[in-house]
CSV table of C-alpha atoms in Angstrom, one decimal:
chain,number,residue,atom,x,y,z
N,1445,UNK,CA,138.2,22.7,62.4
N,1446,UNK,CA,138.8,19.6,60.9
N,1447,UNK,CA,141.2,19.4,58.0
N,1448,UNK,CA,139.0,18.6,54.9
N,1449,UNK,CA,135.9,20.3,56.0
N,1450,UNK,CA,134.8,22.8,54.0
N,1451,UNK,CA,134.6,26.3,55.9
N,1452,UNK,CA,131.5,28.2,56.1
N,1453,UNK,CA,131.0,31.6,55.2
N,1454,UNK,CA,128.5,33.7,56.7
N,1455,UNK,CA,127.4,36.7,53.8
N,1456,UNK,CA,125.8,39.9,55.5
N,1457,UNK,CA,123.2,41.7,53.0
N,1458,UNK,CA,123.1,45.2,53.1
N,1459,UNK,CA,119.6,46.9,53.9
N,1460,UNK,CA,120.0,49.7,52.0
N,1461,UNK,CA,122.9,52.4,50.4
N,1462,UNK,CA,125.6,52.7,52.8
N,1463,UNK,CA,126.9,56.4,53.0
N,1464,UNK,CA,127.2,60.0,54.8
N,1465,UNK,CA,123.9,61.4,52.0
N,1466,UNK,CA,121.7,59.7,55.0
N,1467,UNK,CA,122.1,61.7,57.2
N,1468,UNK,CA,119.2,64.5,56.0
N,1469,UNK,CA,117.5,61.2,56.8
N,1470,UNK,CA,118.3,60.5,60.4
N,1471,UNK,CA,118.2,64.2,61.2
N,1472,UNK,CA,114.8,64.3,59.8
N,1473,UNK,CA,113.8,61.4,62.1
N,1474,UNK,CA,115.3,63.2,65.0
N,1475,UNK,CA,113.5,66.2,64.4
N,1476,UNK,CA,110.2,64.5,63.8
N,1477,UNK,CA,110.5,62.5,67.2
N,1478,UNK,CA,111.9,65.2,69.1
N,1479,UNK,CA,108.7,67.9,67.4
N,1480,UNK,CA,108.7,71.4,67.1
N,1481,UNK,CA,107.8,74.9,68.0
N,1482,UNK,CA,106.4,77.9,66.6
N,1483,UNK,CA,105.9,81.5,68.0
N,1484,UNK,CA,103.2,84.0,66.2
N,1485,UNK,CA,102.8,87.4,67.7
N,1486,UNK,CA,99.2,89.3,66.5
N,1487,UNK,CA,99.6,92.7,66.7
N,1488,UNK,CA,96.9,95.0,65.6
N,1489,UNK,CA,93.8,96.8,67.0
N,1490,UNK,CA,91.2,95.2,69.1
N,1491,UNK,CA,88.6,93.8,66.9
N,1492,UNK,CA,90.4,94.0,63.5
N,1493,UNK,CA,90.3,89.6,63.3
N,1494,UNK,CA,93.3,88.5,64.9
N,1495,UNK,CA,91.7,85.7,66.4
N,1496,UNK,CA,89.6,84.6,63.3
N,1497,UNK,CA,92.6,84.4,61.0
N,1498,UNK,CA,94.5,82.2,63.6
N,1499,UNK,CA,91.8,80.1,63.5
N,1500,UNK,CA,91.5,80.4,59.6
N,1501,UNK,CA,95.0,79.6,59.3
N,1502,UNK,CA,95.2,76.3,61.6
N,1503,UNK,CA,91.4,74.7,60.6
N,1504,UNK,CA,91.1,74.8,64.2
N,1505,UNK,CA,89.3,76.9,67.1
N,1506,UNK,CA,91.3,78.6,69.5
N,1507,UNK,CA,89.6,79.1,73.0
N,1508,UNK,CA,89.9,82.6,73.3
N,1509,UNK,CA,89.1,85.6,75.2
N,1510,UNK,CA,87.1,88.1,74.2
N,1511,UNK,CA,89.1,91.5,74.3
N,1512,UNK,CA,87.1,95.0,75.3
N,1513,UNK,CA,88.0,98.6,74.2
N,1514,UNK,CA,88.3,99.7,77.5
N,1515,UNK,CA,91.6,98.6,78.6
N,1516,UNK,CA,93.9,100.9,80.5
N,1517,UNK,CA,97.4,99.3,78.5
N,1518,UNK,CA,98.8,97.0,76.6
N,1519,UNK,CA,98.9,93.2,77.7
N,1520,UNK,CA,100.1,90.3,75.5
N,1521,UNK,CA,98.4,87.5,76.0
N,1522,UNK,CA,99.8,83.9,75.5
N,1523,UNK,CA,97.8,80.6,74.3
N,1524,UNK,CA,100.0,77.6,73.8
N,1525,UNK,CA,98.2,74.8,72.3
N,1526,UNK,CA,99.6,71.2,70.8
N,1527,UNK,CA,99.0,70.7,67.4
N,1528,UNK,CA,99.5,67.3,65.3
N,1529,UNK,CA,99.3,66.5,61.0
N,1530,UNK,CA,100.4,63.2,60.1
N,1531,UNK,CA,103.8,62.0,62.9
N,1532,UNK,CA,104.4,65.6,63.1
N,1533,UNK,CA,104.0,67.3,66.4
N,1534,UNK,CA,103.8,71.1,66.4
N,1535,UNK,CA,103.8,73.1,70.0
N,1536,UNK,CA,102.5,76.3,68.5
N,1537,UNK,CA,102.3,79.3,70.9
N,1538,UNK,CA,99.8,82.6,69.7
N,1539,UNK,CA,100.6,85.6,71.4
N,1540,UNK,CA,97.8,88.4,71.5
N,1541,UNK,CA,98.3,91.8,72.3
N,1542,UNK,CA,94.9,92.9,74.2
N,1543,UNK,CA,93.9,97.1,74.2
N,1544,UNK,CA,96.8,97.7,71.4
N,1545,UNK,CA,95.3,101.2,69.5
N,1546,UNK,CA,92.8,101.4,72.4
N,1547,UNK,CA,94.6,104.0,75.0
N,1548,UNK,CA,94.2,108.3,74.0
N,1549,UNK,CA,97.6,107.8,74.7
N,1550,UNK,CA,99.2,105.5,72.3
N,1551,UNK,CA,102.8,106.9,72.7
N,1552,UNK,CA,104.2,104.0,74.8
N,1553,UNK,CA,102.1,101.0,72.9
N,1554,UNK,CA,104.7,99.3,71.6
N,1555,UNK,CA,106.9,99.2,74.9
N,1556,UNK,CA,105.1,95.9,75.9
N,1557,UNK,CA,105.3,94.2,72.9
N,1558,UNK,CA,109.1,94.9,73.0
N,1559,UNK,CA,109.7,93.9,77.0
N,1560,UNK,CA,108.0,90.9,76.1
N,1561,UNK,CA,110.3,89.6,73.1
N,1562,UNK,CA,113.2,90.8,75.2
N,1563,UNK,CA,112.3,88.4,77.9
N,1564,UNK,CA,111.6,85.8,75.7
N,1565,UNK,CA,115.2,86.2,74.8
N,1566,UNK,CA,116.8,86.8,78.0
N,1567,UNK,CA,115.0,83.2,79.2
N,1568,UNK,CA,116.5,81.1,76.4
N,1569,UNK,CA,120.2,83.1,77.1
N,1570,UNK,CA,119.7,82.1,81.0
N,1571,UNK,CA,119.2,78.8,79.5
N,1572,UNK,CA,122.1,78.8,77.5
N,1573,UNK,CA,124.2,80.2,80.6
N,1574,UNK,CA,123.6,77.8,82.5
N,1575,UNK,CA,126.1,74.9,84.0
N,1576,UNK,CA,123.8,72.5,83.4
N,1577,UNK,CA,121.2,73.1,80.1
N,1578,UNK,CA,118.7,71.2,78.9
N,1579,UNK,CA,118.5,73.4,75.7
N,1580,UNK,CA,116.5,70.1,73.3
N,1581,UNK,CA,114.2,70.2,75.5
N,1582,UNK,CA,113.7,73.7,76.5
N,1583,UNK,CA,110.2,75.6,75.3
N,1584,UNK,CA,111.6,77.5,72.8
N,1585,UNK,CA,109.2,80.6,73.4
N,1586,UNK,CA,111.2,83.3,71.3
N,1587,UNK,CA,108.8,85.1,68.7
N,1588,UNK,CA,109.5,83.6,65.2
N,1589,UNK,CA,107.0,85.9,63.1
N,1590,UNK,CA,105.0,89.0,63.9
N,1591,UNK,CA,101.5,89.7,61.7
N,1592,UNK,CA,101.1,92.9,62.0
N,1593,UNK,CA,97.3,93.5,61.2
N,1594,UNK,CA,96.5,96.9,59.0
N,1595,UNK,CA,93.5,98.7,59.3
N,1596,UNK,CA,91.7,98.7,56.0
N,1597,UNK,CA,91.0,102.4,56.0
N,1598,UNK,CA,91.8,103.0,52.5
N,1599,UNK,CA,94.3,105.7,52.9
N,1600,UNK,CA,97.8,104.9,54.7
N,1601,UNK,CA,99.3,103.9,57.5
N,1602,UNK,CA,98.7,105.4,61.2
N,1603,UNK,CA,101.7,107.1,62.8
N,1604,UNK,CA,101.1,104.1,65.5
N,1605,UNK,CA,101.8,101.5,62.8
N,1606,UNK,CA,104.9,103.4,61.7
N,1607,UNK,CA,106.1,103.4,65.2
N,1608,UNK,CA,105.5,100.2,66.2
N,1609,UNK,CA,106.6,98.5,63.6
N,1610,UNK,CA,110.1,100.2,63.8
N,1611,UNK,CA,110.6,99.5,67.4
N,1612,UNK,CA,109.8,95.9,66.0
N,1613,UNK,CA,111.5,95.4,63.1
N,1614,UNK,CA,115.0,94.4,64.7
N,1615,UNK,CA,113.8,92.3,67.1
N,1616,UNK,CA,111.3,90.3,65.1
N,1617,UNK,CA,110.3,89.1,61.7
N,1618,UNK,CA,107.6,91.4,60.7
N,1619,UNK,CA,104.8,90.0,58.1
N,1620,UNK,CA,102.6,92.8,57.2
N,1621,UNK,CA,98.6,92.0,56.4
N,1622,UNK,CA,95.8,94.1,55.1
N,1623,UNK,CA,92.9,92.8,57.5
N,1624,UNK,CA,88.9,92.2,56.6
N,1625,UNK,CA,90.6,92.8,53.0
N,1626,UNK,CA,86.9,92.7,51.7
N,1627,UNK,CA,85.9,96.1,53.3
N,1628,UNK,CA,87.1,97.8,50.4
N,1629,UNK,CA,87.3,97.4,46.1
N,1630,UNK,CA,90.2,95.4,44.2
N,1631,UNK,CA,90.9,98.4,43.1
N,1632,UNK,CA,91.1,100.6,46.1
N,1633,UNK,CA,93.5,97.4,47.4
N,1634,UNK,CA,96.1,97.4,45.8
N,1635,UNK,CA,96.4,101.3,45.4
N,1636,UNK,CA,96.9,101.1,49.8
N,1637,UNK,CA,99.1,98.3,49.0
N,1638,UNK,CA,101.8,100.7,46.6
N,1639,UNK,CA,100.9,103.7,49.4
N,1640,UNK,CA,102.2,100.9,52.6
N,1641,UNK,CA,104.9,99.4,50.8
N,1642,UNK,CA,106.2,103.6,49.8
N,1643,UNK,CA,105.4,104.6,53.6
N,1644,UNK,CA,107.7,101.4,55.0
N,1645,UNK,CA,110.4,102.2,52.6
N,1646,UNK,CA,110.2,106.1,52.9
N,1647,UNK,CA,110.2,105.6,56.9
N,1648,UNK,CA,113.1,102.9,56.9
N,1649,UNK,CA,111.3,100.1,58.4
N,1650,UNK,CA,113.0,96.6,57.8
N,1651,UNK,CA,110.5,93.7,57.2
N,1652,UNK,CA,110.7,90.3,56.3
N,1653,UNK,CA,111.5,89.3,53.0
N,1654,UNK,CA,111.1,85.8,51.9
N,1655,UNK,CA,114.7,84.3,50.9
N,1656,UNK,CA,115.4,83.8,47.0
N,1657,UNK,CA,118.7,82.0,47.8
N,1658,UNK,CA,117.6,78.6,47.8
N,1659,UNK,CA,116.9,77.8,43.9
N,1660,UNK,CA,113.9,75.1,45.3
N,1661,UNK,CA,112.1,78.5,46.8
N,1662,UNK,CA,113.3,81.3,44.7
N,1663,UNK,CA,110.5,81.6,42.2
N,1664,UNK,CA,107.9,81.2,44.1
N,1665,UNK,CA,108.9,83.4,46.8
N,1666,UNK,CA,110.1,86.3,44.7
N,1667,UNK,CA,106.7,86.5,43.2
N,1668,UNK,CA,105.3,86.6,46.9
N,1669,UNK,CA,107.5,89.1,48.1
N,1670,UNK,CA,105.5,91.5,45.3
N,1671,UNK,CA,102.1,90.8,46.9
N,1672,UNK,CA,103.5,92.5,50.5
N,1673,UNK,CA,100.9,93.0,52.3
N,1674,UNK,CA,99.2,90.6,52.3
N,1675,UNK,CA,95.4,91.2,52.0
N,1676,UNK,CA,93.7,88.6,53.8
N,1677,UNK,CA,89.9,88.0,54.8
N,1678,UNK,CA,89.0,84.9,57.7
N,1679,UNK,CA,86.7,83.1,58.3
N,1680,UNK,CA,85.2,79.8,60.4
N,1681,UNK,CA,81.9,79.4,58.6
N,1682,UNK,CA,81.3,77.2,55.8
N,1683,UNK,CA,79.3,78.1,53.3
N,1684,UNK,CA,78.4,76.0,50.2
N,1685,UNK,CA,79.3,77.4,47.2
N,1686,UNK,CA,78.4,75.5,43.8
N,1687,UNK,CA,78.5,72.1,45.1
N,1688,UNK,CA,81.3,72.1,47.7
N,1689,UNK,CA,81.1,73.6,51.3
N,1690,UNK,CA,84.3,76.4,51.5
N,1691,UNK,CA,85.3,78.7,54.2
N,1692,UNK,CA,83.4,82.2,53.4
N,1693,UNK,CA,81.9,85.2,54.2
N,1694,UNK,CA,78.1,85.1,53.4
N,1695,UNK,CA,77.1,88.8,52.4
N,1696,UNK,CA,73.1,89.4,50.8
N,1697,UNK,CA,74.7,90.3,47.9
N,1698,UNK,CA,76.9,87.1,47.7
N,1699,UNK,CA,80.2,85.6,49.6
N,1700,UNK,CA,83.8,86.0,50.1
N,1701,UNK,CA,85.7,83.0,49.6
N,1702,UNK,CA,88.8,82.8,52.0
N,1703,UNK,CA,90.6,80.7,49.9
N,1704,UNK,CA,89.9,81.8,46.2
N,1705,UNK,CA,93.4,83.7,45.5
N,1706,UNK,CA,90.9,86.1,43.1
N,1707,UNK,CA,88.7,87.4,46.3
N,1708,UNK,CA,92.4,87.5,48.9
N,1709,UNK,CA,96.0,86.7,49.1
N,1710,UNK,CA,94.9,84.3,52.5
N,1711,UNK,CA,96.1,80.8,50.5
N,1712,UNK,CA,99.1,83.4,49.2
N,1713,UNK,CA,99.9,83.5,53.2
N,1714,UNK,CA,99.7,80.5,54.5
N,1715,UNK,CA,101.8,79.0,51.8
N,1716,UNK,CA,104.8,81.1,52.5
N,1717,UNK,CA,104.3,81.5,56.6
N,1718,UNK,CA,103.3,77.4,57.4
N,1719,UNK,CA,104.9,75.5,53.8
N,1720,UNK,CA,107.6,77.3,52.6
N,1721,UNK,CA,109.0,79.3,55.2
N,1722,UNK,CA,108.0,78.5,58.4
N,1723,UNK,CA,111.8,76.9,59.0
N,1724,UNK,CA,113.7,79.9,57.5
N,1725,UNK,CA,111.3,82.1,60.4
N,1726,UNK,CA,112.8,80.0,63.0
N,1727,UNK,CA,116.0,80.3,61.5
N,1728,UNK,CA,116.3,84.0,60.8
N,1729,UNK,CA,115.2,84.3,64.5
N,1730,UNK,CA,117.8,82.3,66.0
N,1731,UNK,CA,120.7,83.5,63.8
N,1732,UNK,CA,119.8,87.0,63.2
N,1733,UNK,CA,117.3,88.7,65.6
N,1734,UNK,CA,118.3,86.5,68.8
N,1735,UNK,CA,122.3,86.9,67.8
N,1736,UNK,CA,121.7,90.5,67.9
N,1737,UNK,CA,120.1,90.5,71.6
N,1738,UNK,CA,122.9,88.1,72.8
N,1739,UNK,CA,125.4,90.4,71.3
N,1740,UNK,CA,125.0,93.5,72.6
N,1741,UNK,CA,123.6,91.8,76.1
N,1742,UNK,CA,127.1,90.3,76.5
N,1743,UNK,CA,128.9,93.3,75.8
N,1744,UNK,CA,126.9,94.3,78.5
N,1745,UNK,CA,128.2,91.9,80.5
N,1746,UNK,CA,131.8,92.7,79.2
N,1747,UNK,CA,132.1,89.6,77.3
N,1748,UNK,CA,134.7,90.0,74.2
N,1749,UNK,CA,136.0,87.8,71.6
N,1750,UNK,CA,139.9,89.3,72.2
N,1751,UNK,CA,141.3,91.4,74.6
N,1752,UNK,CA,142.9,94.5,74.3
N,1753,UNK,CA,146.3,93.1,72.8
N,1754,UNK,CA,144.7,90.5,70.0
N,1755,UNK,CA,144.5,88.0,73.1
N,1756,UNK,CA,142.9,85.1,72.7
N,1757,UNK,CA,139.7,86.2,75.3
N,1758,UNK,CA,139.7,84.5,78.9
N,1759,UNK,CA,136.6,83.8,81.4
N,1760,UNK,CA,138.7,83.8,83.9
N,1761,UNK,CA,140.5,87.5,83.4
N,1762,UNK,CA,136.9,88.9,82.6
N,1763,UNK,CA,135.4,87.5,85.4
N,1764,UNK,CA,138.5,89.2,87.7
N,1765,UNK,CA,138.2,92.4,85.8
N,1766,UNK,CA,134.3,92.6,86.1
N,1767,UNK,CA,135.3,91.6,89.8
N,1768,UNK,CA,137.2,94.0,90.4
N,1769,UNK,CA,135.2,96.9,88.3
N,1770,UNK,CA,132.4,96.2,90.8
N,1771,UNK,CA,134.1,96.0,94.1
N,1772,UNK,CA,135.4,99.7,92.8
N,1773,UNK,CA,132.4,100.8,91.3
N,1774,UNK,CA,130.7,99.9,94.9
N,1775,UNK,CA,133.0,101.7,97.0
N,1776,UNK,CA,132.7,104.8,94.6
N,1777,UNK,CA,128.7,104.1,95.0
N,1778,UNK,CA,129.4,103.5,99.1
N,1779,UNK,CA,131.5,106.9,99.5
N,1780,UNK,CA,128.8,108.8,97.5
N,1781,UNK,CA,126.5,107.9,99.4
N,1782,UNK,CA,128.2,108.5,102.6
N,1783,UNK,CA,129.4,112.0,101.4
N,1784,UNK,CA,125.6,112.5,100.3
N,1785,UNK,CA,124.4,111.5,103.9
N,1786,UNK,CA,126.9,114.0,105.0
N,1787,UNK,CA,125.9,116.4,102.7
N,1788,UNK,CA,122.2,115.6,103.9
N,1789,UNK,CA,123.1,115.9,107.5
N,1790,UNK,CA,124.7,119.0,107.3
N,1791,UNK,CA,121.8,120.4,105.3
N,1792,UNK,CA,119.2,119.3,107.9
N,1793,UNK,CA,121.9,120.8,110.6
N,1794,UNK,CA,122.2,124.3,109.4
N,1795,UNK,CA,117.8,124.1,108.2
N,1796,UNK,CA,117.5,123.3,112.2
N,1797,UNK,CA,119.4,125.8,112.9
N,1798,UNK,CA,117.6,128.6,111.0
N,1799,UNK,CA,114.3,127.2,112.2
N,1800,UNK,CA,115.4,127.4,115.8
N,1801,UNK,CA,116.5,131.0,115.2
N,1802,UNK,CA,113.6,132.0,113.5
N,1803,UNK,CA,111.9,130.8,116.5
N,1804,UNK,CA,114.0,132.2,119.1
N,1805,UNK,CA,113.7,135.7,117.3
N,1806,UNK,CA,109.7,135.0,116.9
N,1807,UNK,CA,109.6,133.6,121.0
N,1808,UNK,CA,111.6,137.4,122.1
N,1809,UNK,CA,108.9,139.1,119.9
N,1810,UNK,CA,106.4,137.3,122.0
N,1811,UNK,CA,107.6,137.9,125.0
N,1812,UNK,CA,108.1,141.9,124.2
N,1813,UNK,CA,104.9,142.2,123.3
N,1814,UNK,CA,103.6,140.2,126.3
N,1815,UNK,CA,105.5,142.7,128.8
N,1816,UNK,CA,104.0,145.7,127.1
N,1817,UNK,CA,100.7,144.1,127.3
N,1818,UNK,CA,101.1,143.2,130.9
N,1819,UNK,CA,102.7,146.9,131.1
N,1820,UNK,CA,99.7,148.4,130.0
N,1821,UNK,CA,97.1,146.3,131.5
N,1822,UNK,CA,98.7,147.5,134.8
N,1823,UNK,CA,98.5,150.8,133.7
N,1824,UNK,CA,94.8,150.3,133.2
N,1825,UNK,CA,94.1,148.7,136.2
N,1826,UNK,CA,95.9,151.4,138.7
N,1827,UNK,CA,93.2,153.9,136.4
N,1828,UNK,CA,91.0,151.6,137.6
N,1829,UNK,CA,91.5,151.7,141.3
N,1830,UNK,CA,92.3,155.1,141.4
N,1831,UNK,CA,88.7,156.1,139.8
N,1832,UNK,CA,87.4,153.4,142.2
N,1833,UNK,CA,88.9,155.1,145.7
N,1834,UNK,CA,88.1,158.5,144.0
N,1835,UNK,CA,84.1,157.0,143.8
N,1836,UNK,CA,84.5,155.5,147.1
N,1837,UNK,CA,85.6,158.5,148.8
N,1838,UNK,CA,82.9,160.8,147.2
N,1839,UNK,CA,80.2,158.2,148.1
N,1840,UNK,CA,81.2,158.5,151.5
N,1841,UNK,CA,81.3,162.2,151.5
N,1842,UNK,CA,77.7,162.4,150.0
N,1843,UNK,CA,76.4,159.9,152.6
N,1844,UNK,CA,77.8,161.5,155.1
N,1845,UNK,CA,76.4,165.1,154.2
N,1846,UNK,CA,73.0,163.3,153.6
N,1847,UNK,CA,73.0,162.0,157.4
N,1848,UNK,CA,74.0,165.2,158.4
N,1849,UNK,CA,70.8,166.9,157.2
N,1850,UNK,CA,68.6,164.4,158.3
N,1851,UNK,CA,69.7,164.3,161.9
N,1852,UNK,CA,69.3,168.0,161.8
N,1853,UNK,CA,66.2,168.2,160.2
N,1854,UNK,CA,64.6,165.9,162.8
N,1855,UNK,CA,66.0,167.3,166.0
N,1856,UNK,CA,65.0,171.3,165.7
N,1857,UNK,CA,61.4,172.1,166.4
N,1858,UNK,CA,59.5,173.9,163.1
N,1859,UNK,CA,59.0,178.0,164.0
N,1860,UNK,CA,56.8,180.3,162.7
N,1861,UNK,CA,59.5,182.8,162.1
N,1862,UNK,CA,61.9,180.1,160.2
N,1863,UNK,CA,59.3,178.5,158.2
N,1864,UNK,CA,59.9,180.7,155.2
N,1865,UNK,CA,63.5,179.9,155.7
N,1866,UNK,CA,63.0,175.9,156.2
N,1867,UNK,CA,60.8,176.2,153.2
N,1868,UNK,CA,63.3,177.3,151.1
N,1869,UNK,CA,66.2,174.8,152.5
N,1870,UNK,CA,63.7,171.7,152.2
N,1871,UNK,CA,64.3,170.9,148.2
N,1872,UNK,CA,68.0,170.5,149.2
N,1873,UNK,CA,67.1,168.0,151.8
N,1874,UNK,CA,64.9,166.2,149.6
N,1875,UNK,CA,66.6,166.2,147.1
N,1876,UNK,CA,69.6,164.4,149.3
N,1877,UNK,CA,66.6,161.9,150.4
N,1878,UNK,CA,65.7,161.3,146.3
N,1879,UNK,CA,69.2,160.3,145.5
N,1880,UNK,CA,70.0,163.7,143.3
N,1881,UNK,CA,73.7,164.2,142.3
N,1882,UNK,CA,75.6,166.0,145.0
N,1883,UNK,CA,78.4,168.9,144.2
């Protein structure tokens, strides 16, 4: 630079407050570009409006399956569908449990609802296992609320909503609703809503509360955590009431408006599940109901956060001990089964044996009572040819005797003196010549 010439600065303006406070700001961009997921599991009986609320819920129509009462089990059905309000992309995944209530036998219900959570988690803790994970952009299919659909019945709960909900309740947030809320009075409601709430509580069933820690939410989600259950009604026709077209349900003797918070607790719902808490859901999964599973799966595994002197824990001694506890656990397993194929052997041995005695003391019984058979048809037959020689010898006789008198009768002349005599003695030769029986 030349001496004299005046330097020039260059003055950077600031676009905005510099500080750490933005970064609820960039995470919120992050978030919003990368999108999100949410999980709903329907439980409740076929037919009670699982389907029709989801659709209530969303202002949308899910393509789905009509379920029949004739199902053998339980099968959970999943429907993943992309959703979109404003930049905000939402992968929301309904999960539907087809036949639930419908089996004579509803003792084992619930056991495929809870295999199916369980997977959910064991996929997202292979995921998490693995050398190489691609958890932000993993599916995220973990169940982050359950609506568990009540039977309007007017007088409790069934012993099959007691049970399932308790299998549930440590594995999933559980959001109990009063369905088709409009089968029975105001009054009649909110007495099966004290009688649910005392059933729950009396039968130690855990289910979710929506959190008063957060001063922004507190008010407003203490006073919903009073209106558990929630009685709902749903509804995809619109019906035009005064001069505005609302969702409804048309009756002759007028409608049911789905979101009037007089007629059902439906806007009451959908507040707290999609505004207000739909975050703290994901959250309470993750932290609380998925820790739990990963927990007690690697204890399992023999995973530990020290070892048995206050060690800082190792991979590399638990995967040596685990090594080593299978190779022995596998010759214990090996010379079991060896000593049971012994065992096995030995027992087919000595039933061969007894078998082959049985029949060797059933062949000499056979063969005894063939010799005295052949002894006494031998018997029988030298009867036999003894009466036949015997026959033989008196036919002979008799037709001997019998030629006798006819050679004699033909040779001597007939006399005068002898026929009184010959007269007598003829029957006896006749009687040779007519075949009679001969002394």
């Amino acid at each position: 630079m030349a001496t004299g010439e005046i330097e020039e600065k260059r003055t950077v303006e600031l676009s905005g407050h510099v500080g750490f406070d933005s970064l609820p700001d960039q995470l919120v961009s992050k978030s919003v570009a990368q999108g999100f997921s949410f999980n709903i599991l329907c439980v409740g009986e076929t037919g009670i409006g699982k389907s029709t609320l989801m659709n209530t819920l969303f202002n949308t129509t899910f393509e789905n399956e009509e379920a029949s009462h004739y199902e053998q089990d339980v099968k959970l059905r999943p429907e993943t569908y992309e959703l979109q309000e404003s930049n905000v992309n939402l992968k929301l995944t309904v999960v539907h449990t087809v036949g639930f209530g419908d089996q004579i036998n509803k003792e084992e219900s619930f056991k495929p609802i809870i295999d199916y959570i369980d997977k959910q988690f064991e996929s997202y803790l292979e995921e998490e296992l693995k050398i190489k994970r691609s958890l932000w952009n993993y599916h995220d299919s973990r169940i982050h609320v359950c609506l568990y659909f009540i039977a309007p019945n007017g007088r409790s709960l069934k012993s099959l909503d007691l049970v399932t909900m308790k299998k549930l309740d440590s594995k999933v947030n559980i959001i109990p609703v009063i369905a088709k809320a409009d089968c029975i009075s105001r009054h009649d409601l909110d007495k099966l809503k004290v009688k649910i709430m005392s059933e729950l509580v009396s039968n130690g069933v855990q289910i979710y509360q929506f959190p008063t820690e957060d001063e922004a939410v507190a008010e407003i989600n203490s006073s919903m955590n009073t209106l558990l259950p929630f009685a709902v009604v749903g509804s995809s026709e619109d019906v035009k009431v005064g001069n505005k077209m609302v969702k409804a349900r048309q009756y002759p003797w007028g409608s049911v408006q789905v979101e009037n918070e007089i007629h059902c607790d439906f806007v009451q719902l959908r507040e707290m599940l999609l505004r207000v808490n739909m975050e703290d859901l994901r959250e309470q999964t993750h932290t609380h109901h998925y820790e739990l599973y990963r927990r007690c799966k690697l204890e399992e595994m023999g995973f530990k956060d020290k070892g048995p002197d206050s060690k800082p824990f190792s991979l590399q001694e638990t995967y040596e001990t685990k090594r080593k506890e299978f190779y022995i656990e596998l010759q214990h397993n090996e010379e079991s089964m060896r000593q049971m194929f012994v065992n096995k052997v030995k027992e087919t041995e000595a039933e061969l044996k007894e078998k082959e005695k049985e029949l060797h003391e059933r062949f000499e019984q056979l063969k005894r009572m063939h010799q005295d058979e052949k002894k006494n048809l031998e018997e029988k037959r030298r009867e036999l040819e003894e009466e036949m020689n015997a026959f033989n010898r008196r036919k002979v006789a008799a037709e001997t005797l019998m030629g006798q008198a006819l050679q004699g009768c033909s040779q001597q002349p007939f006399k005068k003196d002898k026929d009184k005599k010959n007269f007598f003695s003829l029957p006896s030769a006749c009687s040779l010549t007519s075949g009679r029986h001969l002394n």
